[in-house]
XYZ file of C-alpha atoms in Angstrom:
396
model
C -9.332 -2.802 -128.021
C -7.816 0.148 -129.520
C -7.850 1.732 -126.016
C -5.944 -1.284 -124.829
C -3.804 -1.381 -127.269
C -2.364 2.277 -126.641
C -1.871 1.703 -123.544
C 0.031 -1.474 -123.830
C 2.446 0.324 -126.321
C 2.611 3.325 -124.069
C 3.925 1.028 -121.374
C 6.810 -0.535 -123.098
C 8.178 2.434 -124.886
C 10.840 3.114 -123.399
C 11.733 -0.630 -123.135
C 11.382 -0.736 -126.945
C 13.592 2.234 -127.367
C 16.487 0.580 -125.157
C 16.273 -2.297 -127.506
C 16.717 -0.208 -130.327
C 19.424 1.399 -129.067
C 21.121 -1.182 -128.458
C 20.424 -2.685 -132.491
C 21.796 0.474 -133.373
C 24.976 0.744 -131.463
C 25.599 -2.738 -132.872
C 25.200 -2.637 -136.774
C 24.944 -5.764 -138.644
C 25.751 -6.047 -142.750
C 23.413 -7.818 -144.570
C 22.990 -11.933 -144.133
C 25.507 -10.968 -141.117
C 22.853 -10.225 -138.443
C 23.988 -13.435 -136.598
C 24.265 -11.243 -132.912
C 20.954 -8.903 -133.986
C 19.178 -12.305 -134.742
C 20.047 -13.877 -131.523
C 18.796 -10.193 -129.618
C 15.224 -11.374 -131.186
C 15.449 -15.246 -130.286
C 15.951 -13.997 -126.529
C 13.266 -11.841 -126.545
C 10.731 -14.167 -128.363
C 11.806 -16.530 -126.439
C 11.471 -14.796 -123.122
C 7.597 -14.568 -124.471
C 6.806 -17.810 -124.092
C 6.967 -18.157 -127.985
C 8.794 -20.806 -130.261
C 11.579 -19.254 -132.715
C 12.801 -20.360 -135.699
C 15.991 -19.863 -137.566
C 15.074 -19.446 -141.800
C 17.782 -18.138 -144.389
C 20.857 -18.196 -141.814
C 20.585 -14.819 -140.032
C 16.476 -15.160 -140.223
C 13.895 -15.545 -137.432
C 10.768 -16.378 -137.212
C 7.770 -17.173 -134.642
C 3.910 -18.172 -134.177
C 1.762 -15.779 -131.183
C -1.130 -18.136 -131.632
C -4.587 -16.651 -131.224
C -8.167 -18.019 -129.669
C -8.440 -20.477 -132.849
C -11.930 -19.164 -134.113
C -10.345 -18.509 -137.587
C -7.635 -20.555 -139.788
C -6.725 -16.984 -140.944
C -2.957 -16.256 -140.063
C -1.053 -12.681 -140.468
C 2.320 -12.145 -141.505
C 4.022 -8.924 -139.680
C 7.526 -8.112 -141.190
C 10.862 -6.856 -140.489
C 14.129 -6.567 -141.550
C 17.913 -6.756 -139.683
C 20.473 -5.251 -141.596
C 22.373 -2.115 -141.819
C 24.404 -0.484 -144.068
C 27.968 -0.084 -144.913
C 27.637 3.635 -143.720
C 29.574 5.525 -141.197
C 27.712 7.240 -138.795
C 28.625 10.705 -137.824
C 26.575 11.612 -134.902
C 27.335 12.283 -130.763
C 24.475 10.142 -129.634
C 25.241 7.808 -127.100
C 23.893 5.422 -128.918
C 25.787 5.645 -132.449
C 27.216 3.394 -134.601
C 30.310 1.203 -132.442
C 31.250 -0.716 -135.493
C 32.824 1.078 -137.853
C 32.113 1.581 -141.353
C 28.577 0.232 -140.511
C 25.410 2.155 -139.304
C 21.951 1.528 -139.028
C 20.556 4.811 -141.585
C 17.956 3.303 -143.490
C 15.588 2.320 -140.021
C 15.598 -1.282 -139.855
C 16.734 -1.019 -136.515
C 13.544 1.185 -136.136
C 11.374 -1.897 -137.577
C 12.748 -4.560 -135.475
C 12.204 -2.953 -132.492
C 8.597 -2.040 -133.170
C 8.006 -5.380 -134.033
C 9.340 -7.039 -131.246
C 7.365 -4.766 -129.747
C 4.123 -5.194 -131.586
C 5.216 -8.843 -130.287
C 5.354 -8.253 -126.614
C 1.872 -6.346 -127.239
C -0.056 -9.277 -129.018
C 0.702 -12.061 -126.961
C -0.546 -10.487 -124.015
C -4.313 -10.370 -125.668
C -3.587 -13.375 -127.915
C -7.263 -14.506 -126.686
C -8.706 -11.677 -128.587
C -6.671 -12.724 -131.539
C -9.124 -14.510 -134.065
C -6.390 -15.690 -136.305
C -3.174 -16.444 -135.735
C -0.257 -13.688 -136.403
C 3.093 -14.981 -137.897
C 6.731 -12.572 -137.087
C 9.153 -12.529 -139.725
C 12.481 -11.088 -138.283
C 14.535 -11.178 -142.532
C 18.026 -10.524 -143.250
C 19.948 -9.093 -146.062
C 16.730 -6.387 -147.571
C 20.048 -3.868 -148.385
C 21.300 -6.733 -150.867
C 20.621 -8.680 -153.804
C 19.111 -11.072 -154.155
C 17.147 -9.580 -151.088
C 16.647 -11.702 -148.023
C 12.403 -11.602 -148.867
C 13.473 -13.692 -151.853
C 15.783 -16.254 -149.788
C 12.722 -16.739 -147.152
C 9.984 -17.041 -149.741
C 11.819 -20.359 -151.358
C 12.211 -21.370 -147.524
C 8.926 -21.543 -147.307
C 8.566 -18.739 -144.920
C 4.656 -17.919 -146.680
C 3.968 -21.014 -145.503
C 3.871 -24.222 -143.170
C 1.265 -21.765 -141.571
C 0.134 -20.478 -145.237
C -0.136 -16.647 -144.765
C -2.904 -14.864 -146.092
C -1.615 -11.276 -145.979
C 1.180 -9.587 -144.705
C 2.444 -5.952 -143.025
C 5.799 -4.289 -143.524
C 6.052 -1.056 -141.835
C 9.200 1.181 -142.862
C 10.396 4.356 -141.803
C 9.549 7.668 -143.489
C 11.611 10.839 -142.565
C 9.523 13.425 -144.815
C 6.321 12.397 -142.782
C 5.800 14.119 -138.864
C 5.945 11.863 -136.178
C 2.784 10.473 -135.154
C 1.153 10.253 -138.768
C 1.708 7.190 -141.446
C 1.309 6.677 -144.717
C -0.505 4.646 -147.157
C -0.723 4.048 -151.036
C -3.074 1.517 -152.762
C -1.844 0.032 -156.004
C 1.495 0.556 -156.838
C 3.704 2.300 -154.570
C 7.229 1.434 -155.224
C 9.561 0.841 -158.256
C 11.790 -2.514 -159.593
C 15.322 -1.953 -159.590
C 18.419 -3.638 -161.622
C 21.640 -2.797 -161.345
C 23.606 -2.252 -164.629
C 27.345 -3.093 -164.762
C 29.409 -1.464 -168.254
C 32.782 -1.565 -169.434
C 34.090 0.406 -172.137
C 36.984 -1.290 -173.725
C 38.965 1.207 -175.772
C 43.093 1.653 -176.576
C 45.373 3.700 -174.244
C 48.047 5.518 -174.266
C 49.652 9.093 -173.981
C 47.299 11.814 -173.857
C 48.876 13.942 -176.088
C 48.332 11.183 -178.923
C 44.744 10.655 -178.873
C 45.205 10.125 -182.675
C 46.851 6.613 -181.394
C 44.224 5.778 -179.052
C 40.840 4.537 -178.810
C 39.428 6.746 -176.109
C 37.561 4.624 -173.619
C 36.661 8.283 -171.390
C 35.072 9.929 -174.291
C 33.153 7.232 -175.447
C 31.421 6.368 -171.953
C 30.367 10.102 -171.657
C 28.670 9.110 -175.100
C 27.405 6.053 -174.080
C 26.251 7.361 -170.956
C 24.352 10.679 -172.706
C 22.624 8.232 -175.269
C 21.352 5.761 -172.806
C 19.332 9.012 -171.297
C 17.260 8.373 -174.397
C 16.446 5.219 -172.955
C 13.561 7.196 -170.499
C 13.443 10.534 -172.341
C 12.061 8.803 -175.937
C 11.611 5.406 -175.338
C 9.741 4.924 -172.345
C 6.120 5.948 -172.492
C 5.405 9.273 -170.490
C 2.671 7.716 -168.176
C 5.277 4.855 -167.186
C 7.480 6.262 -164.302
C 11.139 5.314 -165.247
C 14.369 6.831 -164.043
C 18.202 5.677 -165.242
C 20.660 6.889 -163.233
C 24.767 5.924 -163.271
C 26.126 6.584 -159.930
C 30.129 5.396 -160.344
C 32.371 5.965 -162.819
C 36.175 4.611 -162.902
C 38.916 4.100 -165.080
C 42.062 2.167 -164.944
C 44.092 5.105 -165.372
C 46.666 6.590 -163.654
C 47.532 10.337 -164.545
C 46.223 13.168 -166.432
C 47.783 12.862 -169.439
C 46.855 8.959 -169.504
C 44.192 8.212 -171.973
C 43.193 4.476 -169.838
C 42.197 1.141 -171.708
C 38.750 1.035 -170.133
C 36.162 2.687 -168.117
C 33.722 1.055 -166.088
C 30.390 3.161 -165.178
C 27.560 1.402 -163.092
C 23.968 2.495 -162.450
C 20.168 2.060 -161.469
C 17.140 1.352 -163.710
C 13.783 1.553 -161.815
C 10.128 1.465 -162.811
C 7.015 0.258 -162.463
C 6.145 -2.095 -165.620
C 7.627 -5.439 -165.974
C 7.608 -5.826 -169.862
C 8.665 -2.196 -169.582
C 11.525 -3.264 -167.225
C 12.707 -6.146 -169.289
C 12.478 -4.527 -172.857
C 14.539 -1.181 -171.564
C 17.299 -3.759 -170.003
C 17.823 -5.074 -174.227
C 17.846 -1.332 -174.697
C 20.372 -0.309 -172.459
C 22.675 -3.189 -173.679
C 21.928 -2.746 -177.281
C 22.182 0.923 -177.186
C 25.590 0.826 -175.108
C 27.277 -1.873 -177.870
C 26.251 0.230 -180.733
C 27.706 3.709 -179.398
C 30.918 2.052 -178.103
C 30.996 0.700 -181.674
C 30.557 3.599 -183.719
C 33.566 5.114 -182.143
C 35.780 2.210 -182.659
C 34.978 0.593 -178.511
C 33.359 -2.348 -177.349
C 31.123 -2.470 -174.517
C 30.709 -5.102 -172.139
C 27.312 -4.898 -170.085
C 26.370 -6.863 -167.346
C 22.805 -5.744 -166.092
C 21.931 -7.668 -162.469
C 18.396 -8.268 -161.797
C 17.061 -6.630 -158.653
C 13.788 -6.879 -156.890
C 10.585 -6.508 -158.503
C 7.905 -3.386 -158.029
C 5.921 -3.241 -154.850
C 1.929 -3.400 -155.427
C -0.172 -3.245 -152.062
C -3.386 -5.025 -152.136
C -6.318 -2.916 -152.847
C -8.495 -5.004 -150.888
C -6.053 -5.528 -147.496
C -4.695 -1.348 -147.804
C -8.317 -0.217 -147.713
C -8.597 -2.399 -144.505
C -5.770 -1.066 -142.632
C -6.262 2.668 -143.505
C -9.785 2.348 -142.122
C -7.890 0.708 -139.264
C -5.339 3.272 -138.911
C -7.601 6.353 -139.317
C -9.452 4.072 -136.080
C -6.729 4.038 -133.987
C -4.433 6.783 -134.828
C -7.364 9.483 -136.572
C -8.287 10.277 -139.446
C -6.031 13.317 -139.903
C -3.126 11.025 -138.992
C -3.283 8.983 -142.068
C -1.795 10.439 -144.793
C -2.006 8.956 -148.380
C 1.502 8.443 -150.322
C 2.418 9.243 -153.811
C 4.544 6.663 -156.137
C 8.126 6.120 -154.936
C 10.998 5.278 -157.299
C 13.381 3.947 -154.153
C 13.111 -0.127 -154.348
C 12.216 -2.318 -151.567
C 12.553 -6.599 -151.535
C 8.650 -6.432 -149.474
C 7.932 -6.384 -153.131
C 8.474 -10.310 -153.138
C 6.233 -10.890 -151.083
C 3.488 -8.346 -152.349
C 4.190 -10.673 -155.829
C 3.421 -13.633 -153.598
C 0.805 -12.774 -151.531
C -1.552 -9.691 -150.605
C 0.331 -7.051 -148.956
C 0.530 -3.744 -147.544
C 3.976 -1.654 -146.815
C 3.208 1.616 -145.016
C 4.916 4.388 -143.992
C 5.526 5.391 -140.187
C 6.921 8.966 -139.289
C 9.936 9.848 -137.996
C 10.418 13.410 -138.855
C 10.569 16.426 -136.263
C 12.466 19.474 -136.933
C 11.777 20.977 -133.465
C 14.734 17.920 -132.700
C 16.773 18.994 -135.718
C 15.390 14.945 -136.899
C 15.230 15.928 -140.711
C 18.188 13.852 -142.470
C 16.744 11.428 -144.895
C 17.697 7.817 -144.622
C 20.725 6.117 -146.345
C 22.512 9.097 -144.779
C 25.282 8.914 -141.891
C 23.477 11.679 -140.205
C 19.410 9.915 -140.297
C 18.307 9.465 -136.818
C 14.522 9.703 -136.219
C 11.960 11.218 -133.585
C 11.951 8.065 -131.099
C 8.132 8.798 -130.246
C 7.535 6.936 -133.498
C 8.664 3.657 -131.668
C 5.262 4.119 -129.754
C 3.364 4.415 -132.771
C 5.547 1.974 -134.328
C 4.596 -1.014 -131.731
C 1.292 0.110 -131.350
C -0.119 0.317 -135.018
C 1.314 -2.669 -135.834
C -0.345 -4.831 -133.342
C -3.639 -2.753 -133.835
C -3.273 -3.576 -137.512
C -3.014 -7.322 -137.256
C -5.582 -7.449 -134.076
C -8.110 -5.382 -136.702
C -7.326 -7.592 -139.671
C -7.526 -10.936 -137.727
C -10.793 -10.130 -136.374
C -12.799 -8.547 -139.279
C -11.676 -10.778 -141.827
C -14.306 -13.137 -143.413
């Protein structure tokens, strides 16, 4: 089937690639994909299959197989871009502005509309069923995974596993990647305001310097990682925006708002290092006369693939792509919402390439310059309907 199965994808490349060009050109923010979902209703639709709108801007759809197992496969997706803007000459960049497509999820919708087109046309080999999940809003809290989940999207079929596939610009086209166990991190977003007392800067002896005190705060909460957090726990606290409501150089302001990232990979970890940050930001702004106001915003949770259902697909992978073609990742600290759904039910996210420097394709994504090598989209469709085709019909 694997033989099939290339061939199929080969077939519809460059059909797969117009599509994606088009998702491109046309950017969407997150829970805004309204004209991206419609794109994927039309071509469901067009498939003979039945579509379904979940979370607003969501989509979803049933290729029923030959019925010889209740076993049903989730494949996943996401829609949105980000507020980016692109700075490339390809003819198919960015035409909204302000708004580009760099982290690949124009990449993943294509392949898995696809990995669609592919798997109803040998739906009778299909020993399960396979459920599409077009989701919205992954670039924004609370994460579209969540919103879908508590619309029931895991079940009504019930799903018993499910794929994400996501672009990887540090791995050559034509290979993927896979990591059992833990692969990627939780991440919160942490809000603080330094209240202090302003005035001229030539009178700091007046003032209660809100500037000074955040570079304080912000040099003690480093502790946080460097002597709180155990060594074998991967942790990493980074601030990323600083402001102040001042005006001038010789202003000293009244406050100073700073915001920032805490990932890792331990949940009691996660939540005792959140009292931390707020406990150790109150008492430094107090010692020097401050007060600090933090506001810490709970993000998505860490991403944990399935032991059982990664081993599967790697063996299925090294099948149809080779063995040399399947490379094995290390921990990532970047955050991805799949993670609900790897809480929810057994998962696997993998890694496709997208990277050739022969094409000057090296930029990494999040990046108005990322692009990738579009002779991943081939891979893209065809690995993902290999992988649910393999699960369906060698699971138990």
């Amino acid at each position: 089937m694997e033989n099939q199965i290339k061939a199929l994808a080969q077939s519809i490349k460059n059909e797969i690639i117009e599509i994606r060009h088009h998702i491109h050109s046309h950017p969407e923010l997150s829970f805004e994909e309204e004209n991206t979902a419609q794109l994927v209703e039309k071509f469901l639709s067009d498939l003979g299959l039945e579509t379904k709108r979940i979370g607003k801007t969501g989509v979803w759809a049933m290729i029923k197989g030959n019925g010889k197992k209740q076993t049903t496969v989730a494949l996943r997706a996401d829609l949105d871009a980000l507020p980016i803007q692109e700075k490339s000459n390809r003819e198919y960049a960015s035409k909204n502005p302000g708004v580009m497509h760099a982290c690949g999820h124009d990449v993943h919708t294509s392949s898995l509309l696809g990995a669609a087109k592919i798997l109803t046309q040998i739906k009778e080999h299909l020993d399960g069923d396979v459920k599409l999940i077009f989701q919205p809003g992954e670039e924004k809290l609370p994460g579209g995974a969540s919103i879908l989940i508590k619309e029931g999207v895991l079940t009504n079929p019930k799903v018993d596993a499910i794929i994400g596939q996501h672009v990887m610009p540090f791995i050559h086209t034509g290979k993927v990647g896979f990591r059992k166990g833990l692969y990627m991190a939780s991440t919160d977003e942490i809000y603080i305001t330094i209240h202090g007392k302003g005035g001229h800067g030539a009178m700091p002896h007046l003032c209660i310097d809100p500037v000074a005190v955040s570079a304080q705060v912000i040099v003690a909460l480093q502790q946080v990682v460097s002597r709180k957090a155990q060594p074998i726990v991967p942790t990493v606290l980074t601030f990323g925006k600083i402001n102040s409501d001042g005006g001038a150089t010789n202003i000293i302001p009244n406050a100073v708002s700073f915001e920032g990232t805490l990932r890792t990979l331990n949940e009691p970890w996660r939540a005792e290092c959140k009292q931390l940050i707020t406990k150790i930001a109150q008492l430094t702004a107090e010692a020097y006369g401050a007060t600090a106001e933090v506001r810490i915003e709970d993000g998505y949770p860490f991403l944990k693939n399935d032991e059982a259902i990664t081993d599967k697909l790697i063996l299925s992978a090294q099948k149809y792509m080779g063995e040399q073609q399947v490379e094995e990742l290390d921990i990532w600290m970047a955050a991805e919402d799949f993670a609900f759904y790897s809480q929810s039910v057994p998962a696997c996210f993998y890694r496709l390439g997208t990277r050739n420097e022969a094409k000057g394709i090296v930029s990494p994504v999040h990046t108005n310059t990322f692009d990738i090598d579009e002779d991943a989209i081939e891979t893209g469709c065809g690995l993902l309907a290999y992988l649910a085709y393999d699960f369906l019909n060698k699971s138990n």
